[in-house]
Coordinates of N, CA, C and O and ligand atoms in Angstrom, one line a residue:
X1 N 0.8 -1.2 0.0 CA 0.0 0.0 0.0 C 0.9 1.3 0.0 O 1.9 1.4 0.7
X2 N 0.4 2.0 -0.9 CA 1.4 3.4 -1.1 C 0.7 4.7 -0.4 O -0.3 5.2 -0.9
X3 N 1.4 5.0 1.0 CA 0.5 6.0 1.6 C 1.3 7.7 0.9 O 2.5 8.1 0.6
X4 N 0.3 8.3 0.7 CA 0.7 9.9 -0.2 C 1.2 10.4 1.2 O 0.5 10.3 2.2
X5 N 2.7 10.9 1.2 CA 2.8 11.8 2.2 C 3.2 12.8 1.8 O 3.5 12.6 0.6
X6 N 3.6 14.5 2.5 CA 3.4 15.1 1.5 C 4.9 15.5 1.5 O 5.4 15.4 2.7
X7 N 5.6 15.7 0.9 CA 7.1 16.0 0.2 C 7.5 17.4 0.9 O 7.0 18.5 0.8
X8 N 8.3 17.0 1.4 CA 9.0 18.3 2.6 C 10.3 18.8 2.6 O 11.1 18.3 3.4
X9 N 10.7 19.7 1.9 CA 12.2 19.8 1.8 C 12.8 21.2 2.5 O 12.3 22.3 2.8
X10 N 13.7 20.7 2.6 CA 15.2 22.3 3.3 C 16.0 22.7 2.2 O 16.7 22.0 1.5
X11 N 15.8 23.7 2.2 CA 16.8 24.4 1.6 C 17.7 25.6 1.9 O 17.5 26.8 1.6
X12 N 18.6 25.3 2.4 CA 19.8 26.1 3.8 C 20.5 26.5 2.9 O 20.8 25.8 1.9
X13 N 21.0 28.0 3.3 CA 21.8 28.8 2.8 C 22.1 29.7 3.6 O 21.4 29.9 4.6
X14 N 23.2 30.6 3.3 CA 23.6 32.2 4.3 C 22.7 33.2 4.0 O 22.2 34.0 4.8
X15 N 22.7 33.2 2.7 CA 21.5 34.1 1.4 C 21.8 35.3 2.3 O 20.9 35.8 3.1
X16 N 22.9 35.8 2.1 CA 23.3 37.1 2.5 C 23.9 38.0 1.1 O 25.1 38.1 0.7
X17 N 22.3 38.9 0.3 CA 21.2 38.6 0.6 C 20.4 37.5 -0.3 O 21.1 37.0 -1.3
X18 N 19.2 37.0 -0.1 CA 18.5 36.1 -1.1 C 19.0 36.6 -2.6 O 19.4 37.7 -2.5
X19 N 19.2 36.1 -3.7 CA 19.6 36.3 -4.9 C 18.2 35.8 -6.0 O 17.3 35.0 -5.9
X20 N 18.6 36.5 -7.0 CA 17.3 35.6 -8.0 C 17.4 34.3 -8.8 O 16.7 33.7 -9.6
X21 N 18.6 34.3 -8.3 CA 19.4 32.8 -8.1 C 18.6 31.7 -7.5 O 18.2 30.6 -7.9
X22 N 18.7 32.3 -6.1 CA 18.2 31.2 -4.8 C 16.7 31.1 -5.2 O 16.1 30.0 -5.3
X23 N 15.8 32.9 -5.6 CA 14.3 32.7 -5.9 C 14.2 31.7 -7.1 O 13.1 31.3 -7.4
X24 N 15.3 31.3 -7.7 CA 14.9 30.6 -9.3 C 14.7 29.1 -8.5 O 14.0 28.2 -8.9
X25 N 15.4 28.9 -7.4 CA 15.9 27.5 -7.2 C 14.8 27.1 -6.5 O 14.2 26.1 -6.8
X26 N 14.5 28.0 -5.2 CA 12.3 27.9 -4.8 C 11.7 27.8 -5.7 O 11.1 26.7 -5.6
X27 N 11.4 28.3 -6.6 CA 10.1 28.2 -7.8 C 10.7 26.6 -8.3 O 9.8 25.7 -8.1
X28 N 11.6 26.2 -8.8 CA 11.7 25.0 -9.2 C 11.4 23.9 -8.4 O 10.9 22.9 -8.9
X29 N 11.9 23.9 -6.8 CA 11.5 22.7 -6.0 C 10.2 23.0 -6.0 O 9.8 21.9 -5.8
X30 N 9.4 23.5 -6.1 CA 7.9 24.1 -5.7 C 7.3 23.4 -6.7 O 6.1 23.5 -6.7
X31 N 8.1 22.5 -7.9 CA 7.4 22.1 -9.0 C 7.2 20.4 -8.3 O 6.2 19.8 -8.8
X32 N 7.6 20.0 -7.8 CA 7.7 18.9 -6.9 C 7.6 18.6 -5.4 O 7.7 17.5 -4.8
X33 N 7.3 19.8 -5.0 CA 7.7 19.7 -3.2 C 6.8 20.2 -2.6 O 6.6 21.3 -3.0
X34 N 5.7 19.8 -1.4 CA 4.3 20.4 -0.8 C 4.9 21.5 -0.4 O 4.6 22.5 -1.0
X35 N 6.0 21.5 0.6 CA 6.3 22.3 1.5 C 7.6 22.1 1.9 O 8.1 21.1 2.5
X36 N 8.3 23.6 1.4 CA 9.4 24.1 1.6 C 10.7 25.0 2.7 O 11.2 26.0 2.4
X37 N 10.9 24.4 3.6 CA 11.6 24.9 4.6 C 12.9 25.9 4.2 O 14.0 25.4 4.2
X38 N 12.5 27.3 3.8 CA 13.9 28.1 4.1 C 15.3 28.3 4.8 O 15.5 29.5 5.1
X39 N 16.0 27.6 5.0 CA 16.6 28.3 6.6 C 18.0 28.6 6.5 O 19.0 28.0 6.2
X40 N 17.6 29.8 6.8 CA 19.2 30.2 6.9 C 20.1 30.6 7.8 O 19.9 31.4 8.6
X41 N 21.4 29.9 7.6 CA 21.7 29.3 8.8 C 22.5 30.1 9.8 O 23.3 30.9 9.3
X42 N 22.5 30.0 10.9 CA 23.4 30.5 12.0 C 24.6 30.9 12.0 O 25.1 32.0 12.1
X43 N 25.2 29.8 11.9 CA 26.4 29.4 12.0 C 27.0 29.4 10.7 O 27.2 28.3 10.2
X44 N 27.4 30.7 10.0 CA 27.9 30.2 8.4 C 29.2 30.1 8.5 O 29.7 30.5 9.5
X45 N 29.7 29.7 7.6 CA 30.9 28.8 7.1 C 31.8 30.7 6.0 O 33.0 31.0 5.7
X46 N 30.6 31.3 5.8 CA 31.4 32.2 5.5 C 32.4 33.3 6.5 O 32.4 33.6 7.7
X47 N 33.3 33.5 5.4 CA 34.2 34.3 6.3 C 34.8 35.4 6.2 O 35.7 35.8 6.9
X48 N 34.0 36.3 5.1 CA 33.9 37.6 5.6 C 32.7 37.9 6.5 O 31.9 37.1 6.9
X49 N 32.8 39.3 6.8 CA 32.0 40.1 7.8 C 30.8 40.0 6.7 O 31.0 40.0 5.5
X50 N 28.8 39.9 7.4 CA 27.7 39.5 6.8 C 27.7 41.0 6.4 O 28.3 41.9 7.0
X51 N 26.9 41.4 5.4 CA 26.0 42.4 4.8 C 25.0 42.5 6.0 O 25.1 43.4 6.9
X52 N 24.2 41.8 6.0 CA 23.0 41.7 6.6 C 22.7 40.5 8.2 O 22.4 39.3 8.0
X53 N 22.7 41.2 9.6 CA 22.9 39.6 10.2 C 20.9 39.2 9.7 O 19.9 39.7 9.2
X54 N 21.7 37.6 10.3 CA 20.5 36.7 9.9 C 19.2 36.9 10.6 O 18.3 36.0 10.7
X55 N 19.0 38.1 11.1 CA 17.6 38.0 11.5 C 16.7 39.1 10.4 O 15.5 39.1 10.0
X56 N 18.0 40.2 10.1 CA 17.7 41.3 8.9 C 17.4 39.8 7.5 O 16.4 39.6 6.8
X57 N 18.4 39.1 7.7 CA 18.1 38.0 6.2 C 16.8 37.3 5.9 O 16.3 37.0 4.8
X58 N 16.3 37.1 7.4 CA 15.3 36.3 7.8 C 14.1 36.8 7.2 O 13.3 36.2 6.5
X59 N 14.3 38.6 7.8 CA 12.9 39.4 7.9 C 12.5 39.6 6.3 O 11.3 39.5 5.9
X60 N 13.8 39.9 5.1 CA 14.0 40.2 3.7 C 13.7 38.8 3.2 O 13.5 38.8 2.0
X61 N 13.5 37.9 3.7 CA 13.4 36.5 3.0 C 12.1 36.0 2.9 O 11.8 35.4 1.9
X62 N 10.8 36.5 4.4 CA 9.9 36.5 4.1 C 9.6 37.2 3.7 O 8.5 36.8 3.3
X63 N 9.8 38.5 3.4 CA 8.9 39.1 2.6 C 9.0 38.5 1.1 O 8.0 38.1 0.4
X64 N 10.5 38.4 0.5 CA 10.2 38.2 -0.9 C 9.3 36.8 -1.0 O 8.4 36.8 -1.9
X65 N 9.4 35.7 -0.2 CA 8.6 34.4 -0.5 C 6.8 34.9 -0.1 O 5.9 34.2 -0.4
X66 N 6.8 36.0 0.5 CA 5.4 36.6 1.2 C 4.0 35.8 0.5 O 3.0 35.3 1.0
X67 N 4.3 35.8 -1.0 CA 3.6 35.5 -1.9 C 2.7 33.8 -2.0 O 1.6 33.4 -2.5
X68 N 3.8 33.3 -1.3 CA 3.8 31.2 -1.2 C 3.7 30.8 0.0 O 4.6 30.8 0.7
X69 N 2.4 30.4 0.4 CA 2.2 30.0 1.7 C 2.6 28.5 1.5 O 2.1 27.8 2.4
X70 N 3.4 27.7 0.3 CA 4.1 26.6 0.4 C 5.4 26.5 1.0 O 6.1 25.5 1.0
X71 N 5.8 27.7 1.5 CA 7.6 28.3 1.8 C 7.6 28.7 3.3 O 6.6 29.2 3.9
X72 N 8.5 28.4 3.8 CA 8.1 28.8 5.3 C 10.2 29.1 5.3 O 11.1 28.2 4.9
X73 N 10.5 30.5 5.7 CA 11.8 30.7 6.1 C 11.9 31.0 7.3 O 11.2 31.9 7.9
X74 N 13.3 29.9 8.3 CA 13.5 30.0 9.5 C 14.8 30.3 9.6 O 15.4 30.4 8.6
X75 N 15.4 30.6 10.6 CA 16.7 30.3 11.1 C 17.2 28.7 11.5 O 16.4 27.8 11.7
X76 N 18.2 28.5 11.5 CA 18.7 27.0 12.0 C 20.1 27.4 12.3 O 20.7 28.3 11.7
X77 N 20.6 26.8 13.5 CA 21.6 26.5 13.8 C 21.9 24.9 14.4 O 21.0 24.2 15.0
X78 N 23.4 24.5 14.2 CA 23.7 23.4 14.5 C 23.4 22.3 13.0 O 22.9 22.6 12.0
X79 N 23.9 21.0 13.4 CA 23.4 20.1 11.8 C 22.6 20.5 11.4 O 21.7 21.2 11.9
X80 N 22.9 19.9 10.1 CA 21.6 20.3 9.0 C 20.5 19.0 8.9 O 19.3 19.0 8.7
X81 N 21.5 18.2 9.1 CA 20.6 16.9 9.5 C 19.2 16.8 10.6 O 18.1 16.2 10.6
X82 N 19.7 17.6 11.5 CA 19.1 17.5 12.8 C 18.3 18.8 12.5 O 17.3 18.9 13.3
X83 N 18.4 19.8 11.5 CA 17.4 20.8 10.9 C 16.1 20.2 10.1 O 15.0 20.6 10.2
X84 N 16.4 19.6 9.5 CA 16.0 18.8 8.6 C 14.6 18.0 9.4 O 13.4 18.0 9.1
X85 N 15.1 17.4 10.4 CA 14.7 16.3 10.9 C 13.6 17.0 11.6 O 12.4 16.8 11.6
X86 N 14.3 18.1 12.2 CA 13.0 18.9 13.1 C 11.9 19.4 12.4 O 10.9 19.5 13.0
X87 N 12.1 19.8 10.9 CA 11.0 20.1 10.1 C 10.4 19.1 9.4 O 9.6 19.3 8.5
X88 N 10.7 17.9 9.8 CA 9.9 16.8 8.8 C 10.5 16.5 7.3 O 9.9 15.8 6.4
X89 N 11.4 17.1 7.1 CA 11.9 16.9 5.8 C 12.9 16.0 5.6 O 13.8 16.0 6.4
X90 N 12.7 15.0 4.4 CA 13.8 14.0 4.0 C 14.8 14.4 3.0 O 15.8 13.7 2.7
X91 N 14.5 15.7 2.4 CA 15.3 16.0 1.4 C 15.8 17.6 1.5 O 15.3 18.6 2.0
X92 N 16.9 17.3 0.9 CA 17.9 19.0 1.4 C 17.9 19.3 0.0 O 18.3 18.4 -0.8
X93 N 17.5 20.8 -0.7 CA 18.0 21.3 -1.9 C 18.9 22.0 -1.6 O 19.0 22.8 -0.7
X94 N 20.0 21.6 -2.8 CA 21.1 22.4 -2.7 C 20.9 23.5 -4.6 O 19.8 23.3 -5.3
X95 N 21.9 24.2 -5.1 CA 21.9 24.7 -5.9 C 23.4 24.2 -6.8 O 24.5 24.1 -6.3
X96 N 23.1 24.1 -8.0 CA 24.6 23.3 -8.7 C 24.7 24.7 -9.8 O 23.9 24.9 -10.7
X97 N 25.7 25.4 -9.5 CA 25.8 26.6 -10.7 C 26.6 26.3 -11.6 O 26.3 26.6 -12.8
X98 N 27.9 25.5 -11.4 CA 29.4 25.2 -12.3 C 30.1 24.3 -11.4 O 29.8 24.2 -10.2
X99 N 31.2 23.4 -12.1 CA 31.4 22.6 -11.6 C 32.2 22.7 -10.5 O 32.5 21.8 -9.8
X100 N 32.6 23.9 -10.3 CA 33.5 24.6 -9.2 C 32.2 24.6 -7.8 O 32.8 24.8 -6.7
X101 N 31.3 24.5 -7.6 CA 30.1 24.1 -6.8 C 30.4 22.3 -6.4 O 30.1 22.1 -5.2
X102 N 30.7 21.5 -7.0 CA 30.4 20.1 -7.2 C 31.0 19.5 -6.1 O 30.4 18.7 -5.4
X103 N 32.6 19.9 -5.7 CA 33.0 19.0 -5.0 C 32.8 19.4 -3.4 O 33.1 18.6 -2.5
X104 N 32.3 20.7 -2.9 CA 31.9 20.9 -1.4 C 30.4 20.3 -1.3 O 30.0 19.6 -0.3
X105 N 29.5 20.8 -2.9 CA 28.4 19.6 -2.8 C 28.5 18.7 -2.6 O 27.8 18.4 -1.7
X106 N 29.2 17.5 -3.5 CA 29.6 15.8 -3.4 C 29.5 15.9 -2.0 O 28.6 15.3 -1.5
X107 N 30.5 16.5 -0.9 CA 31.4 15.9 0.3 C 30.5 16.1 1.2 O 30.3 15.2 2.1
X108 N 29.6 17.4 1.2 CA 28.4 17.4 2.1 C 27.1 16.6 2.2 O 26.6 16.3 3.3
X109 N 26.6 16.3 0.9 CA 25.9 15.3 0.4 C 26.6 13.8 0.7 O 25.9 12.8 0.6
X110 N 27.4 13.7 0.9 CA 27.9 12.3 1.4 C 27.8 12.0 2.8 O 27.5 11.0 3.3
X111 N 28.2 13.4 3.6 CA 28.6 13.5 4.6 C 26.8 13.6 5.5 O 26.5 12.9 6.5
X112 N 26.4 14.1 5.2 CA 24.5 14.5 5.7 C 24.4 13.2 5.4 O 23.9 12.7 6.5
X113 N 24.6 12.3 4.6 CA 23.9 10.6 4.1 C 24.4 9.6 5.4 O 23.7 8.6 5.7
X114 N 25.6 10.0 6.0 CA 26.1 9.0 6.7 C 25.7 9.8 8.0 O 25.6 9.0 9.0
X115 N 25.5 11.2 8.2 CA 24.6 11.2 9.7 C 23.5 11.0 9.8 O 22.9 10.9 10.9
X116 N 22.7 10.9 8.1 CA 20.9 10.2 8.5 C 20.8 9.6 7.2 O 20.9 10.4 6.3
X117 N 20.6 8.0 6.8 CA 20.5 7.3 6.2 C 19.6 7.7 5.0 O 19.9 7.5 3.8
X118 N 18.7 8.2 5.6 CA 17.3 8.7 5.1 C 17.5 9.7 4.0 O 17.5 9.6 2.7
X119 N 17.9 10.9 4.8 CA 17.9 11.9 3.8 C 18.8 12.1 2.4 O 19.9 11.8 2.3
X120 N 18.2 12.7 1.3 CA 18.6 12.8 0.3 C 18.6 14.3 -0.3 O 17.6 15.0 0.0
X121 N 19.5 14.6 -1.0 CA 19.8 16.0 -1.1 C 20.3 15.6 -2.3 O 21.2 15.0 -2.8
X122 N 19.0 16.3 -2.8 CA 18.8 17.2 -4.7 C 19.2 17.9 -5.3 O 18.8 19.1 -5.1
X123 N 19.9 17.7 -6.2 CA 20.6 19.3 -6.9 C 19.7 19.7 -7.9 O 19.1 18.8 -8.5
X124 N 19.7 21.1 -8.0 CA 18.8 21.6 -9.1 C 19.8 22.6 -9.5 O 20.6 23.3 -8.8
X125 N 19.7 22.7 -10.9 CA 20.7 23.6 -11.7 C 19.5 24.6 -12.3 O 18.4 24.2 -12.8
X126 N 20.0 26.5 -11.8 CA 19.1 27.5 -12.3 C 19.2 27.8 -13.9 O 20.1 27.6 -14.7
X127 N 18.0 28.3 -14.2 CA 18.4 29.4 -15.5 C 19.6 30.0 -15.5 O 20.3 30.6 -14.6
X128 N 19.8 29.8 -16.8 CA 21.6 29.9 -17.1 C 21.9 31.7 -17.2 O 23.0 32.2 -17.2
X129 N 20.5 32.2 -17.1 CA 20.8 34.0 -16.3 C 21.7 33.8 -14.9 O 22.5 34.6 -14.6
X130 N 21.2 32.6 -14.2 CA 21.8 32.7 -13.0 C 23.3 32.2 -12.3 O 24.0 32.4 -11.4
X131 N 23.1 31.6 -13.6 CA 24.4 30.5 -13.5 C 25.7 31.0 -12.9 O 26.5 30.3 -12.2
X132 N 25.7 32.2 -13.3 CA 27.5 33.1 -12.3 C 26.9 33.6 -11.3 O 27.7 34.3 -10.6
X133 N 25.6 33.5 -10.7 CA 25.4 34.5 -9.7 C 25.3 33.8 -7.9 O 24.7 32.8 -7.4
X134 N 26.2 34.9 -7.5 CA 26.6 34.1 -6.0 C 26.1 35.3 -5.3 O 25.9 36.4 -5.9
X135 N 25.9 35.2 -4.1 CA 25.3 36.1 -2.6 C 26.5 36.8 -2.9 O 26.4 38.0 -3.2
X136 N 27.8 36.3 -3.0 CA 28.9 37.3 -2.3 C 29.5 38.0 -3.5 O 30.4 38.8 -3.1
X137 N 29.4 37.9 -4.8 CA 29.5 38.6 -5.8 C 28.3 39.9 -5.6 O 28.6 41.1 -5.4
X138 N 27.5 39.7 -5.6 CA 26.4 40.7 -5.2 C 26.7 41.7 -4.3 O 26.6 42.8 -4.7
X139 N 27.1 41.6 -3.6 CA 27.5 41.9 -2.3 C 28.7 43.1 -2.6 O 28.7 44.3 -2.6
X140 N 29.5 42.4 -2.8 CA 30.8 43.2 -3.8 C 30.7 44.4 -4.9 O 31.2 45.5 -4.9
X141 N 29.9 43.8 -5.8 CA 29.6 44.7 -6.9 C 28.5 46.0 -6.4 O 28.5 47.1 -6.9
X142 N 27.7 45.6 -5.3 CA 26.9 47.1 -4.8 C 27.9 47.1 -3.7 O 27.3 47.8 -2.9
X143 N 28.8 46.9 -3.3 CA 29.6 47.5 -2.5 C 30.5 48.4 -3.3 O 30.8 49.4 -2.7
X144 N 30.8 48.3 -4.0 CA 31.4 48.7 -5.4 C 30.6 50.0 -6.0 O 31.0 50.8 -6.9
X145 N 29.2 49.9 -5.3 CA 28.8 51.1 -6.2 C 28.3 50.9 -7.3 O 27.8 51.8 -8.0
X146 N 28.2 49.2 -7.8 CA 27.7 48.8 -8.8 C 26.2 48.3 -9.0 O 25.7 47.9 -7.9
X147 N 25.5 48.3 -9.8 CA 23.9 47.7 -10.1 C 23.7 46.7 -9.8 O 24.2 45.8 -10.4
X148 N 23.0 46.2 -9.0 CA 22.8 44.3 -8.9 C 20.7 44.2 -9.1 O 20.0 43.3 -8.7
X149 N 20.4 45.3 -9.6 CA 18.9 45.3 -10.2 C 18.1 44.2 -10.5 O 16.9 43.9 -10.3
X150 N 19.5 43.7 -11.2 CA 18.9 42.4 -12.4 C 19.3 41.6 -11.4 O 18.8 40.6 -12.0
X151 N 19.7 41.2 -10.5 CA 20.4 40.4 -9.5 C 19.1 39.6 -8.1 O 18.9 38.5 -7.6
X152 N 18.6 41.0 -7.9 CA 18.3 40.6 -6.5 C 16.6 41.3 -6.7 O 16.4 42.2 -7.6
X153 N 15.6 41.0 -5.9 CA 14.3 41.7 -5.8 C 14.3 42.8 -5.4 O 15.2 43.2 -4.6
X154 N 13.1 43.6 -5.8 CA 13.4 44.7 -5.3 C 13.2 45.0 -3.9 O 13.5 46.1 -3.6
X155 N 12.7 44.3 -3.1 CA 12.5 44.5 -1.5 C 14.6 44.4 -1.0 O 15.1 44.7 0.1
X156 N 15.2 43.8 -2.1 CA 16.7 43.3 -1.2 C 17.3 44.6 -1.8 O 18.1 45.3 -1.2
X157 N 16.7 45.0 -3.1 CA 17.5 46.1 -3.7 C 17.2 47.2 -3.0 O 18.1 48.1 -2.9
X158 N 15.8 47.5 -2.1 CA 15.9 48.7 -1.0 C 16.7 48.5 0.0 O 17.1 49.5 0.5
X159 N 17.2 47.2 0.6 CA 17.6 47.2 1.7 C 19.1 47.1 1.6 O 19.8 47.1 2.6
X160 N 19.6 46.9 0.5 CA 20.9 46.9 0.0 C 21.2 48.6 -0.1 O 22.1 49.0 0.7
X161 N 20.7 49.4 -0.7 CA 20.7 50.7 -1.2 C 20.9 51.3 0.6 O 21.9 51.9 0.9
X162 N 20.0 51.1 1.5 CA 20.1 51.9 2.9 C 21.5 51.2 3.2 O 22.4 52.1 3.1
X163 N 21.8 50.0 3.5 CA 22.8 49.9 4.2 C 24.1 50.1 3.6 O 25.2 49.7 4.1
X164 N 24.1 50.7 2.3 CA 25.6 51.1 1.9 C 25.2 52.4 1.5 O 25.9 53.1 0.8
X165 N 23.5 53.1 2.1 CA 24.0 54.4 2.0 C 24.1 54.9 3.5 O 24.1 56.2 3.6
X166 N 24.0 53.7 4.9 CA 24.6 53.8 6.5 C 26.1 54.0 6.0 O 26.8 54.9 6.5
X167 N 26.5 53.1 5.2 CA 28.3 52.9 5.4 C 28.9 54.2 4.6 O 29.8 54.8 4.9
X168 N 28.4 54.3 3.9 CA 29.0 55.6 3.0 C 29.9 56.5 4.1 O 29.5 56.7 5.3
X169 N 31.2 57.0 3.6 CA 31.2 57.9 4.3 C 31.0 59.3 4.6 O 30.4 59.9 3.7
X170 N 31.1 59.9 5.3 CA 30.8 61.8 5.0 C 29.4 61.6 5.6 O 28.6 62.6 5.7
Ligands
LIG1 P1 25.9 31.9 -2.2 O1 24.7 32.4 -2.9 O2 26.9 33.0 -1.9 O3 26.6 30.7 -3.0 P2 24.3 30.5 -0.2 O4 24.9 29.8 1.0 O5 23.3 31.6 0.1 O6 25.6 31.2 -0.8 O7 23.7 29.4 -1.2 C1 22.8 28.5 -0.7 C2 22.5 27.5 -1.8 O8 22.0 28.1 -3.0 C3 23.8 26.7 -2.3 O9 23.4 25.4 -2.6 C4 24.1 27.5 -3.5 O10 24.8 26.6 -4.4 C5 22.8 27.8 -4.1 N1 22.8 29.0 -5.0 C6 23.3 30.2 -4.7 N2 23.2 31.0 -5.8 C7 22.7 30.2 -6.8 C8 22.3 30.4 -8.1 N3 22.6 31.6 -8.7 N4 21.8 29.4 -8.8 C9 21.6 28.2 -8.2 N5 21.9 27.9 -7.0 C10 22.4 28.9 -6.2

């Protein structure tokens, strides 16, 4: 007997800020998944200083998903496994842009497999608009002074615009 349950997935990132990268990568799990766990995480692995801390990321994240009551964005800290597990989800999306992505993907994806048997983590590759586009290139180029329009929504492009016109000097 095949019981329908409903398809639950994580999708963890720093998304400092969300990109139209990451929104490309929601709308496609959403082609297969009831219900989508945002969460971005605590404890990041990145190692410059954040644009935005994670609760500013948090507040900008629901708003842009505001629209999908299939999307739910949290914070998580600690494994991702044990994130995962707390939301009911068996599956982790990750994002595959170029093959320079593949091998911290492979190692983590291997690594999540052997702390929960269960879980499986899906790569999905964006529209090839997206394909070069990273949080921390973003980040740089309007730090830069440069356009990221085409980059990011406009709720990230106001909140981008105030906090490098707080840093400005003078
Ligand atoms: P960054 O965007 O700086 O790579 P994140 O930690 O926010 O960092 O990324 C979270 C996930 O989203 C990762 O799996 C990453 O590969 C994926 N991702 C980020 N940008 C894109 C993009 N433009 N297209 C597809 N996946 C992406």
């Amino acid at each position: 007997m095949t019981i329908n349950r409903p398809i639950v997935a994580v999708y963890p990132g720093s998304f400092d800020p969300v990109t139209l990268g990451h929104e490309d990568v929601v709308r496609r799990t959403l082609r297969f998944c009831d219900r989508l766990v945002v969460g971005v995480a605590r404890s990041s692995t990145q190692s410059k200083r954040p644009l935005f801390e994670v609760s500013e990321r948090l507040e900008i994240m629901k708003e842009v998903f505001a629209g999908d009551d299939r999307v739910e964005c949290v914070t998580f800290s600690g494994l991702l496994v044990e994130f995962a597990r707390s939301v009911g989800a068996r599956f982790i999306i990750r994002g595959l842009r170029a093959v320079s992505d593949f091998d911290y993907e492979f190692q983590m994806a291997q690594m999540n497999r052997e702390l929960w048997h269960d879980v499986e983590t899906l790569f999905l590759t964006p529209d090839v608009h997206y394909s070069f586009l990273s949080a921390s290139l973003v980040r740089e180029v309007a730090s830069l002074g440069g356009d990221v329009s085409a980059f990011v929504s406009p709720a990230v492009l106001e909140r981008m615009r105030h906090r490098f016109s707080d840093r400005a000097p003078g």
